[in-house]
CSV table of C-alpha atoms in Angstrom, one decimal:
chain,number,residue,atom,x,y,z
A,271,MET,CA,-8.8,10.9,-39.0
A,272,PRO,CA,-6.3,11.2,-36.5
A,273,ASP,CA,-5.6,7.9,-34.2
A,274,ALA,CA,-7.7,7.2,-31.0
A,275,PRO,CA,-6.0,8.0,-27.8
A,276,VAL,CA,-3.9,5.1,-26.2
A,277,ARG,CA,-6.0,4.2,-23.2
A,278,LEU,CA,-2.8,2.8,-20.8
A,279,SER,CA,-5.0,0.8,-18.5
A,280,THR,CA,-6.6,-1.5,-22.1
A,281,LEU,CA,-3.1,-2.2,-22.2
A,282,ALA,CA,-2.9,-4.2,-18.9
A,283,HIS,CA,-4.5,-6.9,-17.7
A,284,GLY,CA,-4.5,-5.5,-14.1
A,285,GLY,CA,-3.8,-2.4,-12.6
A,286,GLY,CA,-1.8,-0.8,-9.9
A,287,CYS,CA,-1.4,-3.1,-6.2
A,288,GLY,CA,-4.1,-5.2,-7.7
A,289,CYS,CA,-1.5,-6.8,-9.9
A,290,LYS,CA,0.3,-8.4,-6.8
A,291,LEU,CA,0.4,-12.0,-6.8
A,292,ASP,CA,-2.0,-13.8,-5.0
A,293,PRO,CA,-1.4,-13.8,-1.5
A,294,ALA,CA,-1.7,-17.6,-0.6
A,295,VAL,CA,0.8,-18.1,-4.1
A,296,LEU,CA,3.1,-15.7,-2.6
A,297,ARG,CA,3.4,-17.4,0.8
A,298,ARG,CA,4.1,-20.9,-0.8
A,299,LEU,CA,6.9,-19.3,-2.8
A,300,LEU,CA,8.3,-17.4,-0.1
A,301,ALA,CA,8.1,-20.3,2.3
A,302,GLU,CA,10.5,-22.0,-0.2
A,303,GLN,CA,13.0,-19.6,-0.8
A,304,PRO,CA,16.2,-19.4,1.8
A,305,ALA,CA,16.2,-17.1,4.3
A,306,ALA,CA,18.4,-14.2,4.1
A,307,GLY,CA,20.7,-15.8,6.3
A,308,PRO,CA,22.5,-14.7,9.9
A,309,PHE,CA,23.6,-11.6,9.0
A,310,GLU,CA,24.1,-9.3,12.0
A,311,ARG,CA,23.1,-5.8,10.3
A,312,LEU,CA,20.1,-7.2,8.5
A,313,LEU,CA,17.5,-6.0,10.9
A,314,VAL,CA,14.5,-6.6,8.7
A,315,GLY,CA,14.6,-9.2,5.4
A,316,ASN,CA,12.4,-11.6,4.3
A,317,GLU,CA,11.3,-13.5,7.8
A,318,THR,CA,8.5,-11.1,8.0
A,319,ALA,CA,6.0,-9.7,5.5
A,320,ASP,CA,7.6,-6.3,6.1
A,321,ASP,CA,7.5,-3.7,3.5
A,322,ALA,CA,11.5,-3.2,3.2
A,323,ALA,CA,14.6,-4.1,4.0
A,324,VAL,CA,16.2,-2.1,6.7
A,325,TRP,CA,20.7,-2.7,7.2
A,326,ALA,CA,22.4,-1.2,10.0
A,327,LEU,CA,25.5,0.9,9.6
A,328,ASP,CA,28.4,1.3,12.3
A,329,ASP,CA,27.1,4.6,13.5
A,330,GLY,CA,23.4,3.6,14.5
A,331,THR,CA,22.2,4.6,10.6
A,332,CYS,CA,19.9,2.3,8.8
A,333,VAL,CA,19.4,1.9,5.0
A,334,ILE,CA,16.2,1.1,3.9
A,335,ALA,CA,15.5,-0.7,0.4
A,336,THR,CA,12.4,-1.3,-1.1
A,337,THR,CA,11.1,-1.4,-5.2
A,338,ASP,CA,7.7,-1.6,-6.2
A,339,PHE,CA,6.4,-1.3,-9.5
A,340,PHE,CA,3.0,-2.6,-11.6
A,341,MET,CA,0.7,-1.7,-14.3
A,342,PRO,CA,-1.5,1.2,-14.9
A,343,MET,CA,-4.6,1.7,-13.4
A,344,VAL,CA,-5.3,4.9,-15.1
A,345,ASP,CA,-4.8,6.6,-18.8
A,346,ASP,CA,-3.4,9.7,-17.8
A,347,PRO,CA,0.4,8.5,-18.2
A,348,HIS,CA,1.5,11.5,-15.9
A,349,ASP,CA,-0.9,10.5,-13.2
A,350,PHE,CA,0.2,6.8,-13.6
A,351,GLY,CA,3.7,7.8,-12.8
A,352,ARG,CA,2.9,10.1,-10.2
A,353,ILE,CA,0.9,7.1,-8.1
A,354,ALA,CA,3.5,4.7,-8.8
A,355,ALA,CA,6.1,6.5,-7.3
A,356,THR,CA,3.7,7.5,-4.5
A,357,ASN,CA,3.3,3.9,-4.0
A,358,ALA,CA,6.8,3.0,-4.0
A,359,ILE,CA,8.5,5.6,-1.5
A,360,SER,CA,5.5,4.6,0.7
A,361,ASP,CA,7.5,1.3,1.6
A,362,VAL,CA,10.2,3.6,3.3
A,363,TYR,CA,8.0,5.8,4.9
A,364,ALA,CA,5.8,2.6,6.5
A,365,MET,CA,9.2,1.4,7.7
A,366,GLY,CA,10.0,4.9,9.3
A,367,GLY,CA,12.5,5.8,7.1
A,368,ARG,CA,12.7,9.3,4.9
A,369,PRO,CA,13.9,8.4,1.4
A,370,ILE,CA,16.9,10.1,0.0
A,371,LEU,CA,16.9,8.5,-3.8
A,372,ALA,CA,15.2,6.6,-6.6
A,373,LEU,CA,16.0,4.5,-9.3
A,374,ALA,CA,13.4,4.0,-12.2
A,375,ILE,CA,11.8,0.5,-13.2
A,376,LEU,CA,10.6,1.0,-16.7
A,377,GLY,CA,8.6,-1.7,-19.0
A,378,MET,CA,7.1,-0.5,-22.1
A,379,PRO,CA,5.7,-2.5,-25.1
A,380,VAL,CA,7.4,-0.7,-28.1
A,381,GLY,CA,5.2,0.3,-30.8
A,382,LYS,CA,2.2,0.2,-28.9
A,383,ILE,CA,2.5,3.8,-26.9
A,384,PRO,CA,3.8,6.6,-28.4
A,385,PRO,CA,7.0,7.8,-26.9
A,386,GLU,CA,5.8,10.8,-25.6
A,387,MET,CA,3.5,9.1,-23.3
A,388,VAL,CA,6.0,7.1,-21.8
A,389,ALA,CA,8.0,10.4,-21.3
A,390,ALA,CA,5.0,11.9,-19.5
A,391,ILE,CA,5.2,8.7,-17.1
A,392,LEU,CA,8.6,9.5,-16.2
A,393,LYS,CA,8.1,12.8,-15.3
A,394,GLY,CA,5.0,12.1,-13.2
A,395,GLY,CA,6.9,9.7,-11.2
A,396,ALA,CA,9.8,12.2,-11.2
A,397,SER,CA,7.4,15.6,-10.1
A,398,LEU,CA,6.2,13.1,-6.6
A,399,CYS,CA,10.3,12.2,-6.0
A,400,ALA,CA,10.7,16.0,-6.3
A,401,GLU,CA,7.9,16.5,-3.9
A,402,ALA,CA,9.0,14.1,-1.4
A,403,GLY,CA,12.9,15.5,-2.0
A,404,ILE,CA,14.7,12.6,-3.9
A,405,PRO,CA,16.3,12.5,-6.9
A,406,VAL,CA,15.3,9.9,-9.4
A,407,ALA,CA,19.6,9.1,-10.1
A,408,GLY,CA,18.8,6.2,-12.2
A,409,GLY,CA,17.2,3.1,-13.7
A,410,HIS,CA,16.7,0.2,-16.1
A,411,SER,CA,14.1,-0.3,-18.9
A,412,ILE,CA,12.6,-3.3,-21.0
A,413,ASP,CA,10.9,-3.9,-23.9
A,414,ALA,CA,7.6,-5.4,-22.2
A,415,PRO,CA,4.1,-6.8,-23.5
A,416,GLU,CA,2.4,-4.5,-21.2
A,417,PRO,CA,3.0,-1.1,-19.4
A,418,ILE,CA,5.1,-1.5,-16.2
A,419,TYR,CA,6.4,1.4,-14.0
A,420,GLY,CA,8.0,1.8,-10.4
A,421,LEU,CA,10.9,2.8,-8.2
A,422,ALA,CA,13.5,1.0,-6.4
A,423,VAL,CA,13.7,3.6,-3.4
A,424,ILE,CA,16.6,4.0,-0.5
A,425,GLY,CA,15.9,5.5,2.4
A,426,THR,CA,17.4,6.3,5.8
A,427,CYS,CA,16.5,6.2,9.5
A,428,ARG,CA,18.1,5.8,13.2
A,429,ARG,CA,17.9,2.1,14.3
A,430,GLU,CA,15.5,2.9,17.5
A,431,GLU,CA,13.2,4.6,14.5
A,432,VAL,CA,12.5,1.6,12.7
A,433,ARG,CA,9.2,0.4,12.7
A,434,ARG,CA,8.2,-3.1,11.7
A,435,ASN,CA,4.7,-4.6,11.2
A,436,ALA,CA,5.3,-7.6,13.7
A,437,ASP,CA,5.9,-5.1,16.7
A,438,ALA,CA,2.1,-4.4,17.9
A,439,ARG,CA,1.8,-5.3,21.5
A,440,PRO,CA,-1.2,-6.4,23.2
A,441,GLY,CA,-3.8,-3.3,23.7
A,442,ASP,CA,-2.6,-1.5,21.2
A,443,ALA,CA,-4.8,1.5,19.0
A,444,LEU,CA,-5.2,0.7,15.2
A,445,ILE,CA,-5.0,3.9,13.3
A,446,LEU,CA,-5.9,3.9,9.4
A,447,THR,CA,-4.4,7.0,7.5
A,448,LYS,CA,-6.1,7.0,4.3
A,449,PRO,CA,-10.1,6.2,3.4
A,450,LEU,CA,-10.3,2.5,1.3
A,451,GLY,CA,-11.8,2.1,-1.5
A,452,VAL,CA,-9.3,2.8,-4.1
A,453,GLY,CA,-9.4,-0.6,-6.2
A,454,ILE,CA,-13.1,0.0,-6.5
A,455,TYR,CA,-12.2,2.9,-7.9
A,456,SER,CA,-10.3,1.7,-10.1
A,457,ALA,CA,-12.7,-0.7,-11.7
A,458,ALA,CA,-15.0,2.3,-11.9
A,459,ILE,CA,-12.1,3.9,-14.1
A,460,ARG,CA,-11.5,0.9,-16.2
A,461,ARG,CA,-15.2,1.0,-17.3
A,462,GLU,CA,-15.6,4.5,-17.7
A,463,SER,CA,-17.8,4.6,-14.8
A,464,LEU,CA,-16.5,7.0,-11.9
A,465,PRO,CA,-19.0,9.5,-10.6
A,466,GLU,CA,-18.3,13.3,-11.3
A,467,GLY,CA,-15.4,14.3,-8.5
A,468,GLY,CA,-14.5,10.8,-8.1
A,469,TYR,CA,-11.5,11.2,-10.4
A,470,ALA,CA,-10.0,13.8,-8.6
A,471,ASP,CA,-10.4,12.0,-4.9
A,472,PHE,CA,-9.0,9.3,-6.3
A,473,ILE,CA,-6.3,11.0,-7.2
A,474,ALA,CA,-5.9,13.2,-4.3
A,475,THR,CA,-5.4,9.8,-2.0
A,476,THR,CA,-3.2,7.8,-4.6
A,477,THR,CA,-0.5,11.1,-4.6
A,478,ARG,CA,-0.3,11.5,-1.0
A,479,LEU,CA,2.4,10.9,0.3
A,480,ASN,CA,3.0,9.1,3.5
A,481,ARG,CA,5.6,11.0,5.0
A,482,VAL,CA,4.1,11.4,8.4
A,483,GLY,CA,5.7,8.0,8.9
A,484,PRO,CA,9.1,9.0,9.6
A,485,GLU,CA,7.6,11.6,12.5
A,486,LEU,CA,5.4,8.5,13.9
A,487,ALA,CA,8.2,6.4,13.9
A,488,GLN,CA,10.2,9.0,16.7
A,489,ASP,CA,7.3,8.2,19.3
A,490,PRO,CA,8.2,5.7,21.4
A,491,ALA,CA,4.5,5.1,21.9
A,492,VAL,CA,4.0,3.9,17.8
A,493,HIS,CA,5.3,0.4,18.0
A,494,ALA,CA,4.2,-1.1,14.5
A,495,MET,CA,3.3,0.0,10.9
A,496,THR,CA,2.7,-1.2,7.8
A,497,ASP,CA,1.3,0.7,4.8
A,498,VAL,CA,-2.1,-1.2,3.5
A,499,THR,CA,-1.7,-1.8,-0.2
A,500,GLY,CA,-2.4,-4.8,-2.2
A,501,PHE,CA,-3.9,-7.2,0.1
A,502,GLY,CA,-6.5,-4.7,1.4
A,503,ILE,CA,-7.3,-3.7,5.1
A,504,LEU,CA,-7.8,-7.2,5.9
A,505,GLY,CA,-4.6,-8.8,4.1
A,506,HIS,CA,-1.9,-6.3,5.6
A,507,GLY,CA,-4.0,-6.3,8.9
A,508,LEU,CA,-3.5,-10.2,8.9
A,509,GLU,CA,0.3,-9.7,8.3
A,510,ILE,CA,0.6,-7.5,11.6
A,511,ALA,CA,-1.7,-10.0,13.7
A,512,ARG,CA,0.7,-13.1,12.3
A,513,GLY,CA,3.8,-11.5,12.6
A,514,ALA,CA,2.8,-10.5,16.5
A,515,GLY,CA,1.2,-13.4,17.3
A,516,LEU,CA,-2.2,-11.2,18.1
A,517,THR,CA,-5.5,-10.7,16.7
A,518,LEU,CA,-6.3,-7.8,15.6
A,519,ALA,CA,-9.9,-6.5,16.3
A,520,ILE,CA,-11.6,-4.2,13.3
A,521,GLU,CA,-14.8,-2.0,13.8
A,522,ALA,CA,-16.2,-2.0,10.3
A,523,ASP,CA,-18.4,1.5,11.4
A,524,ALA,CA,-14.8,3.3,11.7
A,525,LEU,CA,-13.0,2.5,8.7
A,526,PRO,CA,-12.9,4.9,6.5
A,527,PHE,CA,-14.1,5.2,2.6
A,528,LEU,CA,-13.4,7.4,-0.3
A,529,PRO,CA,-17.0,9.1,-1.1
A,530,ALA,CA,-18.5,6.8,-3.6
A,531,ALA,CA,-16.9,3.3,-2.6
A,532,GLU,CA,-19.8,2.1,-0.9
A,533,ALA,CA,-22.3,2.8,-3.5
A,534,LEU,CA,-19.6,1.5,-5.9
A,535,ALA,CA,-19.0,-1.7,-4.5
A,536,LYS,CA,-23.3,-2.0,-4.4
A,537,ASP,CA,-23.2,-2.3,-8.0
A,538,GLY,CA,-20.6,-4.8,-8.5
A,539,TYR,CA,-17.7,-2.5,-8.8
A,540,VAL,CA,-15.2,-5.0,-7.7
A,541,THR,CA,-11.6,-6.0,-8.9
A,542,GLY,CA,-10.5,-9.6,-9.6
A,543,ALA,CA,-7.6,-9.2,-6.9
A,544,SER,CA,-10.3,-8.5,-4.3
A,545,HIS,CA,-12.0,-12.1,-5.0
A,546,ARG,CA,-8.4,-13.5,-4.5
A,547,ASN,CA,-7.8,-12.1,-1.5
A,548,TRP,CA,-10.5,-13.5,0.3
A,549,ALA,CA,-10.0,-16.8,-1.1
A,550,ALA,CA,-6.3,-16.7,0.0
A,551,PHE,CA,-6.8,-15.6,4.1
A,552,GLY,CA,-10.3,-15.4,4.3
A,553,GLU,CA,-9.8,-18.5,6.6
A,554,ALA,CA,-8.1,-16.5,9.2
A,555,VAL,CA,-11.0,-13.8,9.1
A,556,ASP,CA,-14.0,-13.7,11.5
A,557,LEU,CA,-16.8,-11.9,9.6
A,558,ALA,CA,-20.1,-10.9,11.7
A,559,GLU,CA,-23.0,-13.1,10.5
A,560,GLY,CA,-24.8,-12.0,7.5
A,561,VAL,CA,-22.2,-9.7,6.1
A,562,PRO,CA,-23.0,-9.1,2.5
A,563,ASP,CA,-20.8,-9.9,-0.5
A,564,TRP,CA,-20.4,-5.9,-1.3
A,565,ARG,CA,-19.1,-5.2,2.5
A,566,ARG,CA,-16.8,-7.8,2.6
A,567,HIS,CA,-15.2,-6.7,-0.8
A,568,LEU,CA,-14.4,-3.4,1.1
A,569,LEU,CA,-12.4,-5.2,3.1
A,570,THR,CA,-10.4,-7.2,0.8
A,571,ASP,CA,-10.1,-4.2,-1.8
A,572,PRO,CA,-6.4,-3.7,-3.1
A,573,GLN,CA,-5.3,-0.6,-2.5
A,574,THR,CA,-2.7,1.0,-4.3
A,575,SER,CA,-0.7,4.4,-2.7
A,576,GLY,CA,-3.2,3.5,0.6
A,577,GLY,CA,-2.5,4.5,4.0
A,578,LEU,CA,-0.5,3.7,6.9
A,579,LEU,CA,-2.0,1.1,9.6
A,580,VAL,CA,-0.5,2.1,12.9
A,581,ALA,CA,-0.4,0.0,16.0
A,582,CYS,CA,0.3,2.5,19.1
A,583,ALA,CA,-0.5,2.4,23.0
A,584,PRO,CA,-3.9,3.0,23.9
A,585,GLU,CA,-3.2,6.2,25.9
A,586,ALA,CA,-1.6,8.1,23.2
A,587,ALA,CA,-3.9,7.0,20.4
A,588,GLU,CA,-6.1,10.2,20.3
A,589,ALA,CA,-2.8,12.3,20.2
A,590,VAL,CA,-1.1,10.2,17.7
A,591,LEU,CA,-4.3,10.4,15.5
A,592,ALA,CA,-4.3,14.0,15.9
A,593,ARG,CA,-0.9,14.3,14.9
A,594,ILE,CA,-1.7,12.6,11.7
A,595,ARG,CA,-4.6,14.3,10.9
A,596,ALA,CA,-2.4,17.9,11.4
A,597,ALA,CA,-0.2,16.1,8.7
A,598,GLY,CA,-2.9,16.2,6.2
A,599,PHE,CA,-4.8,13.1,6.7
A,600,ALA,CA,-8.1,14.5,7.4
A,601,GLN,CA,-10.0,11.2,6.8
A,602,ALA,CA,-7.6,9.5,9.5
A,603,ALA,CA,-9.9,6.9,12.0
A,604,LEU,CA,-9.4,4.8,15.0
A,605,ILE,CA,-10.1,1.3,13.4
A,606,GLY,CA,-10.0,-0.8,16.3
A,607,ARG,CA,-7.3,-2.5,18.8
A,608,ALA,CA,-5.2,-5.5,18.8
A,609,GLU,CA,-5.8,-7.8,21.2
A,610,ALA,CA,-3.9,-10.9,22.7
A,611,GLY,CA,-5.1,-14.2,21.0
A,612,PRO,CA,-4.6,-16.4,17.6
A,613,PRO,CA,-3.1,-14.5,14.8
A,614,ARG,CA,-6.4,-13.4,13.0
A,615,VAL,CA,-8.8,-10.5,12.0
A,616,ARG,CA,-12.0,-9.9,13.7
A,617,VAL,CA,-14.7,-7.9,12.2
A,618,ALA,CA,-17.3,-6.6,14.0
């Protein structure tokens, strides 16, 4: 009998951005690291929880540098490569930049995965890079106990177009460009329980490039951006709140979700990362009384290749939202506002 096909997702203890370190542990680790230093041209470093580093050149151009990689959340190797590449490139878009090249990061358990599957992962990543208009110009590979793939990505933008996650202002409207529920879907994929049509919805959102980011960064009414990934909407919202010294008020009923996300959450399809996220930052979140656990898990659900969370002037919100939807993000929604107050997230 022929060998059974290898299920990539069974070779890793976690998958996608759910592999991220516990946010509380990460904060402690970073707090013990030296600051990036008094480099005049380093506009964005490790002083905030931003998506990428930004370095200014003489002519007003900025170089954006980032890296992102994780273990598989799907079994199709080509799809895994596409998702990982989309997720990595998103960090450049979230800073207001346009990517110019990528380097591949590859760790594979030699002897456990056929070479043709590894090649399919690389081809999937390269295909998304081609869609973004950039080459995979090199990279590095190692023999690893679990499959890992991702990219280091370089991008550019003008200095005035850099968008940090720490520059939201009181009164700003909050817009989310993609639906939530990716982690919940990945839990269902691992248990082979995703409803019909769910995988197509999952792939459509996780491989949609956030290329609207640099377009938004050209608008002075757009003050801050970040992409929503492993810490969920609450965790990344809290990063904006802490960076700007504001309270973020999120309207639960306004949040967009993948079609089956709520039903799956009610049935217990939750990732371990969702529990870790709440344990790490739940004390900085105000939830309405009586919120059931399944609904809270939707808010801490780790997103992989998630949408952009955008803070913009309230008078420009409808126009910005219309521009985002016209760029192909049909479920983009106004989800709340930034308010003067302590750095917390309030969900009503």
